[in-house]
XYZ file of C-alpha atoms in Angstrom:
651
model
C 0.000 0.000 0.000
C 1.617 3.369 -1.020
C 2.308 5.887 1.748
C -0.561 8.307 2.311
C -0.715 11.670 4.029
C -2.762 11.857 7.265
C -5.580 13.906 5.719
C -5.839 11.494 2.783
C -6.214 8.641 5.240
C -8.862 10.515 7.221
C -10.835 11.205 4.054
C -10.710 7.520 3.186
C -11.821 6.573 6.711
C -14.761 8.936 6.375
C -15.740 7.622 2.945
C -15.697 4.054 4.275
C -17.685 4.919 7.399
C -14.828 4.451 9.863
C -15.235 7.993 11.191
C -18.029 10.536 10.930
C -18.196 13.217 8.258
C -18.118 15.681 11.162
C -14.747 14.320 12.287
C -13.187 14.686 8.861
C -14.606 18.168 8.285
C -13.252 19.339 11.633
C -9.821 17.958 10.756
C -10.038 19.699 7.367
C -10.973 22.974 9.076
C -7.867 22.741 11.267
C -5.660 21.899 8.273
C -7.090 24.724 6.147
C -6.743 27.376 8.859
C -3.299 26.533 10.196
C -0.576 28.952 9.041
C 1.728 26.125 7.970
C 1.541 22.439 7.136
C -0.188 20.892 10.170
C -1.480 17.584 8.856
C -0.533 15.749 12.058
C -2.347 18.375 14.128
C -5.367 18.084 11.832
C -5.309 14.298 12.160
C -5.229 14.520 15.961
C -8.034 17.098 15.912
C -10.178 14.755 13.801
C -9.427 11.850 16.137
C -10.316 13.992 19.158
C -13.667 14.639 17.468
C -14.003 10.903 16.761
C -13.364 10.102 20.424
C -15.907 12.707 21.458
C -18.489 10.903 19.343
C -17.636 7.725 21.272
C -18.194 9.442 24.623
C -14.624 10.473 25.481
C -14.197 14.201 26.201
C -10.606 14.148 24.943
C -7.945 12.250 23.012
C -5.252 10.724 25.232
C -2.037 10.738 23.245
C -0.166 8.160 25.326
C -2.995 5.620 25.144
C -3.416 6.199 21.434
C 0.253 5.574 20.682
C 0.352 2.506 22.929
C -2.453 0.716 21.050
C -4.128 2.994 18.546
C -6.331 0.365 16.848
C -7.906 -0.751 20.121
C -8.050 2.685 21.752
C -9.681 4.364 18.751
C -11.740 1.272 17.864
C -10.759 1.617 14.225
C -11.626 -0.227 12.111
C -15.115 -0.027 13.584
C -17.454 -2.869 14.389
C -18.707 -4.678 11.248
C -16.281 -2.871 8.924
C -16.606 -4.301 5.424
C -13.872 -6.459 3.922
C -13.517 -3.877 1.136
C -12.901 -1.038 3.593
C -10.373 -3.165 5.477
C -8.385 -3.517 2.249
C -8.654 0.138 1.270
C -7.999 1.850 4.602
C -4.731 1.924 6.526
C -5.293 1.084 10.173
C -4.275 3.724 12.745
C -1.406 1.511 13.892
C -0.027 1.534 10.345
C -0.479 5.267 9.906
C 1.189 6.130 13.215
C 4.045 3.643 12.913
C 7.321 5.421 13.525
C 5.702 8.624 14.780
C 6.934 9.544 18.269
C 4.967 11.171 21.068
C 7.516 13.982 21.103
C 6.950 14.714 17.425
C 3.195 14.927 17.885
C 3.495 17.008 21.068
C 5.755 19.507 19.350
C 3.345 19.770 16.430
C 0.474 20.482 18.832
C 2.347 23.066 20.844
C 3.698 24.901 17.814
C 0.541 24.924 15.741
C -1.257 28.267 15.779
C -4.625 26.485 15.947
C -3.885 24.989 19.364
C -2.609 28.023 21.248
C -4.529 29.235 24.255
C -6.288 32.085 22.497
C -9.903 32.428 23.506
C -11.129 31.538 20.023
C -8.802 28.570 19.488
C -10.686 25.341 18.694
C -8.354 22.968 20.571
C -6.831 22.727 24.028
C -3.652 20.706 24.639
C -3.445 19.777 28.330
C -0.581 18.424 30.436
C 1.233 17.154 27.334
C -1.138 14.200 27.096
C -4.771 15.178 26.471
C -6.192 16.951 23.425
C -9.653 18.516 23.780
C -12.074 20.350 21.639
C -11.833 23.565 23.620
C -15.503 23.732 24.499
C -15.269 20.409 26.336
C -12.060 21.444 28.073
C -13.918 24.511 29.356
C -16.769 22.315 30.592
C -14.332 20.198 32.598
C -12.540 23.239 34.020
C -15.848 24.785 35.046
C -16.995 21.559 36.714
C -13.718 21.159 38.642
C -13.686 24.782 39.802
C -17.342 24.844 40.807
C -17.204 21.552 42.708
C -14.037 22.694 44.486
C -15.867 25.812 45.662
C -18.878 23.824 46.852
C -16.727 21.232 48.611
C -14.867 24.032 50.401
C -18.105 25.562 51.680
C -18.840 23.895 55.003
C -22.026 25.097 56.719
C -21.726 25.569 60.454
C -23.389 22.521 61.953
C -23.360 21.652 65.618
C -22.320 17.981 65.615
C -24.284 17.297 68.802
C -27.450 18.650 67.195
C -26.805 16.676 63.996
C -26.239 13.525 66.051
C -29.537 14.045 67.888
C -31.505 14.391 64.645
C -29.803 11.429 62.939
C -30.266 9.224 65.973
C -33.952 10.090 66.016
C -34.240 9.051 62.344
C -31.907 6.038 62.241
C -31.463 4.842 65.814
C -28.171 3.839 67.413
C -27.163 1.094 64.982
C -24.430 1.830 62.415
C -25.720 2.287 58.885
C -24.210 3.532 55.656
C -27.410 5.518 55.117
C -26.863 7.486 58.316
C -23.269 8.078 57.269
C -24.440 9.383 53.871
C -26.813 11.846 55.551
C -24.034 13.137 57.779
C -21.711 13.510 54.803
C -24.288 15.516 52.856
C -24.562 18.001 55.730
C -20.856 18.753 55.784
C -20.393 20.698 52.536
C -22.131 22.115 49.505
C -21.536 19.002 47.401
C -21.860 15.290 48.092
C -22.421 11.998 46.307
C -24.432 8.997 47.444
C -23.624 5.977 45.293
C -24.641 2.341 45.506
C -26.112 -0.525 43.555
C -29.811 -1.392 43.174
C -31.684 -1.714 46.446
C -28.947 -0.219 48.625
C -31.319 2.440 49.939
C -30.518 5.611 47.998
C -34.162 6.788 48.072
C -34.508 5.752 51.725
C -31.424 7.833 52.489
C -32.522 10.893 50.520
C -35.906 11.116 52.241
C -34.238 10.948 55.656
C -31.709 13.497 54.505
C -34.586 15.800 53.586
C -36.083 15.227 57.032
C -32.698 16.049 58.578
C -32.330 19.228 56.530
C -35.805 20.369 57.555
C -35.067 19.625 61.208
C -31.870 21.672 61.073
C -33.347 24.508 58.984
C -33.998 27.540 61.174
C -34.600 30.164 58.500
C -37.790 32.171 58.178
C -38.293 31.119 54.552
C -39.176 27.504 53.679
C -36.351 25.315 52.423
C -36.304 25.384 48.620
C -35.689 21.813 47.365
C -35.519 20.728 43.717
C -35.540 17.086 42.601
C -34.359 16.114 39.130
C -33.106 13.263 36.925
C -31.617 13.105 33.416
C -34.637 11.464 31.737
C -38.397 11.554 32.049
C -38.469 7.892 33.019
C -35.934 8.371 35.788
C -37.742 11.487 37.013
C -41.041 9.581 37.172
C -39.448 6.790 39.197
C -37.820 9.306 41.531
C -41.133 11.091 42.052
C -42.926 7.858 42.868
C -40.296 6.393 45.183
C -39.586 9.582 47.134
C -43.290 10.442 47.333
C -44.108 7.025 48.802
C -41.278 7.180 51.323
C -41.947 10.788 52.260
C -45.355 9.994 53.772
C -43.612 8.172 56.623
C -41.442 11.208 57.428
C -44.100 13.836 58.113
C -44.198 12.731 61.745
C -40.615 13.952 62.147
C -41.338 17.390 60.675
C -44.783 18.522 59.549
C -43.200 20.945 57.070
C -42.273 17.932 54.919
C -45.942 17.699 54.009
C -45.547 20.901 52.004
C -42.528 19.658 50.078
C -43.114 19.280 46.343
C -41.675 15.800 45.726
C -42.190 15.993 41.956
C -38.932 15.317 40.169
C -38.395 16.861 36.743
C -35.896 16.252 33.980
C -32.716 18.309 34.056
C -33.811 19.908 30.787
C -37.062 21.053 32.387
C -35.306 22.147 35.587
C -32.933 24.380 33.642
C -35.484 25.492 31.045
C -34.570 24.145 27.627
C -34.530 26.507 24.689
C -35.611 24.869 21.396
C -32.858 24.500 18.781
C -30.227 25.627 21.262
C -27.780 23.990 23.655
C -28.258 26.869 26.090
C -30.753 27.016 28.963
C -32.925 29.736 30.471
C -31.362 29.091 33.870
C -27.700 30.063 34.020
C -25.276 32.198 36.013
C -27.238 35.349 35.073
C -30.612 33.769 35.851
C -29.924 31.120 38.516
C -32.298 28.591 40.002
C -34.062 29.494 43.223
C -32.991 26.514 45.292
C -31.284 25.747 48.596
C -30.868 22.041 47.802
C -30.805 20.255 44.425
C -30.875 16.450 44.381
C -30.212 14.641 41.084
C -30.915 10.915 40.703
C -29.392 8.553 38.114
C -26.345 10.810 37.917
C -24.399 8.201 35.921
C -26.397 9.409 32.909
C -25.170 13.030 33.150
C -22.597 14.088 30.556
C -20.037 16.870 30.948
C -22.052 19.441 28.989
C -25.167 18.942 31.105
C -23.163 18.908 34.344
C -21.505 22.198 33.432
C -24.901 23.720 32.602
C -26.385 22.503 35.884
C -23.544 23.944 37.964
C -23.714 27.194 36.017
C -27.358 27.577 37.070
C -26.820 26.886 40.786
C -26.185 29.793 43.176
C -23.109 29.536 45.383
C -25.169 28.731 48.478
C -27.040 25.808 46.845
C -26.168 22.331 48.066
C -25.896 19.772 45.248
C -26.371 16.063 45.978
C -25.842 13.431 43.285
C -27.351 9.939 43.511
C -26.501 7.002 41.298
C -24.769 3.706 40.712
C -21.155 4.373 39.745
C -20.892 0.942 38.104
C -23.657 1.500 35.554
C -23.135 2.555 31.965
C -21.813 6.059 31.488
C -23.835 8.782 29.799
C -24.696 8.625 26.107
C -23.014 12.022 25.725
C -19.350 12.687 26.369
C -17.888 12.026 29.783
C -18.500 9.812 32.773
C -19.089 12.292 35.568
C -20.235 9.933 38.309
C -17.810 7.181 37.321
C -14.827 9.518 37.539
C -15.869 11.310 40.725
C -16.645 7.996 42.453
C -13.686 6.030 41.153
C -12.518 3.661 43.922
C -15.251 5.005 46.240
C -15.510 1.560 47.831
C -12.127 2.266 49.445
C -13.497 5.222 51.406
C -10.149 6.980 51.780
C -11.576 9.288 54.451
C -8.973 11.599 55.960
C -8.601 11.720 59.793
C -10.375 15.075 60.192
C -13.358 13.807 58.190
C -13.459 10.588 60.201
C -13.550 12.609 63.428
C -16.391 14.805 62.170
C -18.484 11.896 60.861
C -18.037 9.941 64.096
C -19.113 12.978 66.123
C -22.103 13.650 63.842
C -23.334 10.042 63.738
C -22.298 8.920 67.204
C -20.793 5.789 65.713
C -17.326 4.515 64.919
C -16.533 4.233 61.225
C -15.397 0.866 59.857
C -11.640 0.633 59.388
C -12.173 -0.068 55.693
C -13.025 3.572 54.945
C -10.060 5.147 56.727
C -7.479 6.660 54.383
C -4.499 4.596 53.424
C -1.426 6.743 54.174
C 0.230 5.254 51.096
C -2.692 6.061 48.817
C -2.068 8.529 46.010
C -5.461 8.212 44.335
C -6.225 11.241 42.172
C -9.905 10.984 43.125
C -9.212 11.002 46.892
C -10.408 14.599 47.398
C -13.821 13.690 45.940
C -13.935 10.686 48.278
C -14.156 13.148 51.192
C -17.656 13.990 49.929
C -18.827 10.534 48.827
C -20.520 7.651 50.616
C -20.979 4.295 48.944
C -23.950 2.294 50.217
C -22.930 -1.341 50.538
C -25.919 -3.495 51.541
C -28.672 -4.246 49.034
C -32.175 -4.816 50.357
C -33.369 -5.916 46.928
C -30.696 -8.442 45.997
C -28.715 -10.942 47.987
C -25.137 -10.985 46.674
C -25.112 -14.773 47.072
C -28.408 -15.500 45.324
C -29.951 -15.157 41.882
C -29.882 -11.726 40.266
C -27.718 -10.289 43.038
C -25.086 -12.996 42.650
C -25.006 -12.662 38.859
C -24.719 -8.865 39.048
C -21.964 -9.048 41.660
C -19.898 -11.509 39.634
C -20.242 -9.359 36.521
C -19.458 -6.107 38.336
C -16.296 -7.521 39.907
C -15.282 -9.159 36.608
C -15.152 -12.683 38.037
C -15.762 -15.494 35.582
C -15.264 -18.758 37.519
C -18.749 -18.993 39.025
C -20.284 -17.416 35.923
C -18.675 -19.977 33.591
C -19.852 -22.835 35.809
C -23.418 -21.465 35.932
C -23.545 -20.987 32.150
C -22.393 -24.584 31.619
C -25.012 -25.912 34.054
C -27.719 -24.001 32.207
C -26.546 -25.330 28.827
C -26.561 -28.872 30.207
C -30.139 -28.437 31.412
C -29.275 -29.016 35.060
C -31.942 -28.013 37.549
C -30.986 -24.718 39.173
C -30.561 -24.552 42.928
C -33.466 -22.739 44.659
C -31.356 -19.640 45.313
C -30.714 -19.274 41.574
C -34.225 -20.033 40.331
C -34.843 -16.438 39.218
C -31.960 -16.350 36.712
C -31.924 -18.313 33.480
C -29.625 -18.623 30.470
C -30.690 -19.535 26.926
C -28.261 -20.072 24.036
C -30.388 -20.406 20.885
C -28.588 -20.351 17.545
C -31.122 -17.799 16.250
C -33.454 -15.260 17.823
C -36.437 -16.948 16.139
C -35.862 -20.149 18.124
C -38.963 -21.741 19.647
C -37.641 -21.309 23.202
C -37.301 -17.550 22.686
C -40.706 -17.232 21.070
C -42.328 -19.063 23.976
C -40.475 -16.891 26.466
C -41.670 -13.668 24.837
C -45.252 -14.827 24.340
C -45.473 -15.970 27.938
C -43.932 -12.727 29.206
C -46.359 -10.604 27.167
C -49.432 -12.771 27.830
C -51.004 -10.585 30.534
C -50.344 -7.445 28.497
C -52.094 -8.916 25.457
C -55.038 -9.995 27.609
C -55.381 -6.487 28.988
C -55.489 -4.921 25.513
C -59.269 -5.378 25.326
C -60.645 -1.912 26.173
C -63.554 -1.415 28.585
C -66.999 -1.192 27.016
C -67.801 2.051 28.801
C -66.978 5.418 27.272
C -66.456 6.926 30.720
C -63.221 8.975 30.666
C -62.157 7.931 34.153
C -62.601 4.232 33.322
C -60.617 4.618 30.104
C -57.838 6.428 31.964
C -57.716 3.660 34.566
C -57.528 1.009 31.833
C -54.784 2.898 29.981
C -52.810 3.289 33.208
C -53.113 -0.426 33.942
C -52.020 -1.217 30.384
C -48.900 0.941 30.707
C -48.100 -0.620 34.068
C -48.518 -4.151 32.748
C -46.324 -3.457 29.739
C -43.505 -2.418 32.090
C -43.498 -5.846 33.752
C -41.639 -7.586 30.916
C -38.926 -6.061 28.749
C -36.396 -7.278 26.216
C -33.060 -5.416 26.312
C -30.377 -5.721 23.684
C -26.801 -4.503 23.413
C -26.846 -3.371 19.781
C -29.205 -1.690 17.344
C -28.446 -3.622 14.153
C -27.910 -7.200 13.063
C -29.772 -10.428 13.795
C -29.570 -9.776 17.544
C -30.105 -6.023 17.303
C -32.981 -3.921 18.536
C -34.587 -3.309 15.126
C -34.706 -6.974 14.138
C -35.945 -8.065 17.568
C -38.787 -5.553 17.444
C -39.824 -6.700 13.983
C -39.833 -10.362 15.018
C -41.724 -9.789 18.278
C -44.369 -7.820 16.399
C -44.848 -10.818 14.075
C -45.201 -13.140 17.066
C -47.668 -10.979 18.986
C -49.632 -9.265 16.202
C -49.442 -11.511 13.105
C -52.360 -9.720 11.441
C -50.769 -6.270 11.640
C -47.712 -6.731 9.456
C -48.594 -3.932 7.050
C -49.843 -1.446 9.648
C -47.692 1.382 10.949
C -50.117 2.143 13.772
C -52.160 -0.613 15.368
C -53.862 -1.327 18.666
C -51.257 -2.386 21.207
C -48.125 -0.992 19.545
C -45.694 0.219 22.245
C -43.403 3.112 21.357
C -40.575 5.057 22.945
C -40.027 8.769 22.330
C -36.463 9.182 21.057
C -36.065 12.947 21.222
C -37.336 15.667 23.573
C -40.424 17.317 22.094
C -41.261 20.477 24.002
C -44.272 21.289 21.827
C -46.222 18.349 23.266
C -44.235 18.055 26.497
C -42.727 14.602 25.881
C -39.193 13.588 26.764
C -36.645 11.201 25.315
C -37.386 7.796 26.868
C -41.113 8.280 27.518
C -43.131 5.114 26.789
C -46.531 5.190 25.104
C -48.985 2.597 23.765
C -51.188 2.990 20.691
C -54.808 2.097 21.486
C -58.162 2.128 19.731
C -60.991 2.143 22.282
C -63.714 1.257 19.777
C -64.025 0.202 16.149
C -64.872 3.690 14.924
C -62.540 5.591 17.247
C -59.213 6.952 16.003
C -56.002 5.407 17.226
C -54.411 7.436 19.968
C -51.211 6.973 21.946
C -51.475 6.952 25.741
C -48.702 8.213 28.009
C -48.502 8.471 31.778
C -47.441 11.883 33.066
C -46.714 12.199 36.784
C -48.319 15.638 36.893
C -51.016 15.449 34.221
C -52.024 11.796 34.601
C -52.974 9.843 31.449
C -52.475 11.736 28.215
C -54.143 10.743 24.919
C -52.313 11.966 21.810
C -52.939 11.447 18.110
C -50.016 9.658 16.387
C -49.728 12.556 13.940
C -48.489 14.754 16.784
C -45.480 12.505 17.425
C -42.317 13.180 15.457
C -39.490 11.014 16.874
C -40.281 7.543 18.191
C -39.617 3.840 17.697
C -41.320 0.541 18.519
C -40.167 -0.727 21.880
C -40.954 -4.399 22.439
C -37.162 -4.420 22.678
C -34.924 -1.502 23.621
C -31.192 -1.066 24.031
C -29.642 -1.371 27.476
C -28.616 2.283 27.176
C -32.262 3.304 26.785
C -33.289 1.218 29.805
C -31.269 3.198 32.338
C -33.498 4.631 35.032
C -36.056 1.825 34.568
C -36.915 -1.439 36.307
C -38.891 -4.402 35.012
C -40.273 -7.399 36.869
C -38.856 -9.765 34.231
C -35.934 -8.540 32.147
C -34.529 -10.375 29.134
C -30.969 -9.333 28.235
C -29.870 -10.261 24.693
C -26.241 -10.226 23.536
C -25.089 -10.698 19.926
C -23.342 -13.895 18.893
C -20.063 -12.116 18.124
C -17.925 -9.953 20.383
C -18.194 -6.210 19.656
C -16.618 -3.129 21.282
C -19.915 -2.130 22.892
C -19.987 -5.318 24.992
C -18.541 -4.407 28.399
C -19.152 -5.455 31.968
C -20.880 -2.087 32.599
C -23.416 -2.775 29.850
C -24.134 -6.300 31.075
C -24.295 -5.191 34.730
C -26.719 -2.394 33.833
C -28.953 -4.776 31.875
C -28.992 -7.434 34.594
C -29.816 -4.941 37.355
C -32.887 -3.665 35.484
C -34.610 -6.877 36.663
C -36.610 -6.836 39.904
C -37.771 -10.453 40.082
C -36.673 -12.487 37.062
C -33.723 -12.320 34.671
C -33.221 -14.250 31.435
C -29.874 -13.933 29.677
C -29.796 -14.863 25.965
C -26.613 -15.280 23.966
C -25.810 -17.869 21.298
C -22.246 -18.321 22.568
C -21.386 -18.335 26.294
C -17.793 -17.340 25.533
C -19.130 -13.955 24.364
C -20.587 -13.420 27.838
C -17.319 -14.348 29.514
C -15.347 -12.004 27.255
C -17.851 -9.234 27.936
C -17.301 -9.538 31.681
C -13.544 -9.115 31.195
C -13.914 -5.765 29.401
C -14.758 -2.484 31.049
C -15.488 1.085 29.981
C -12.822 3.592 30.930
C -13.732 6.970 29.541
C -10.768 9.273 29.454
C -11.157 12.714 30.967
C -9.500 15.260 33.210
C -11.899 15.589 36.144
C -9.573 13.661 38.440
C -6.384 13.995 36.408
C -3.407 15.827 37.777
C -2.057 18.662 35.728
C -4.179 21.387 34.199
C -1.808 23.444 32.089
C -2.910 23.881 28.521
C -1.472 25.410 25.409
């Protein structure tokens, strides 16, 4: 293959679908506007854009040079044989190029200097950012540092009295999390499913109300990244809050309705900016955000920009779940190694005084520890004990093995399932199927059985009474949420689109030519502010009588059941099956997790862990080849960013 210049290679990658057109055009912009030949700088700029599209806020030069093919994931998944012959791989292109050569090119290029209008930022001689995302990270780090430094004056004896009244004398991680959240203007409560995050937050609210002595009521805002997550937060906190009014009657006046972050900040159509910002901040004393693993760097920067200095921010979430769809992994980076505690002596003393309990030795700081994330640990509590799952049984055991990347037990269990051995009672709620094709009889029976009650409930009531129809629609939506197929990929025989098409054929064989039909479930795929629907909202198409038009019913926590004509919907897809990414913030009684038959870059332990922990009662894992599952568990997502990195100089 003749030698090619970097920009020629990038153009070929773009033509063959290895990178986006956006990536190539950005590289071309850098090349065209540099005052001298800067093809290597342009290449790195295009790759930084490519990494951004994959969720990484920056391009790490050292990692790229160490293993560029793997790090950049080029060639991409399912690259054609023709493109593999035409396109040089990154490892070939970068062969013989030294880190020093690339660093010097970046530093010397006019396009990467620190001028306010420069499109790139070169940081600590290792990370290349699109400048906007570098600014987001710098803003997040500076704002969180200010909030962590602000320590409200709390009398530890008074705090101990309130916490003891709420939790009793026994040690609990929940009590510890409440104490931690009182100590500064920023804290994180992380933990897996069922570890009591909602339980903790409601008692934290009760504690804050007990300690609040101001004349004005405490202004509390609850939010989550998606409509689904906000609805779950509203329901769970609302249910738990009723038991707390006895501790402080003012809690009865608290608006426990959670909203999406977009609604909290006031989205502006066709703009990335929000109505709430530093010039028009939120009126809030406390902001609590659930499912924080789904927040990307741009949204986090916007949220912090809108919070006054005095506002306390509390993030909730599972640090081990999938990172956000957008760039960054805010919670994952801030909570890295949170299980170690790493609490400094002065923090240990304060927490012990505030809780009246000795802290376990496991959370005391290791004098030898040099963890970059240790300063965030001083504001983080990881909840350890799940009330939903037993780590030695069923779903809990499977999730724990996946999360800790252990394969011995998992391999043994998969083999037992393949051999048809009867599962022990403690593992009766997890099942593995390895059909050669999705259309296998065992899969069809599984889906038809799981959807049986939903199909039975599709018959509408004979009355035209609006209240009865609303009740039926609400029951239908609730029943649909009991069983859900999740898949790792969108395309291919095991992808979301094919699974949806096949399930429709199984459940509605007479509706093959109909776009809209009675019983079709859909998911909104883009925020639509004109009709007040959010990305992730689930609706069901229904026809209440033979002559009635088809309408789509949605459940809104504030408005109740909404009935919309399909013509009003603009971005949606059928959702008998959804991707694991789309399932975040949801739970289903019976969850079916489907993996493709071949290993792909998207298969990681975070994806599998997230899918498995969507199940409340029953989990079925489907994959044609068990070795794909075992390889998936060995891989993990490690999004590169500078939130906990040392060194902030940039050129």
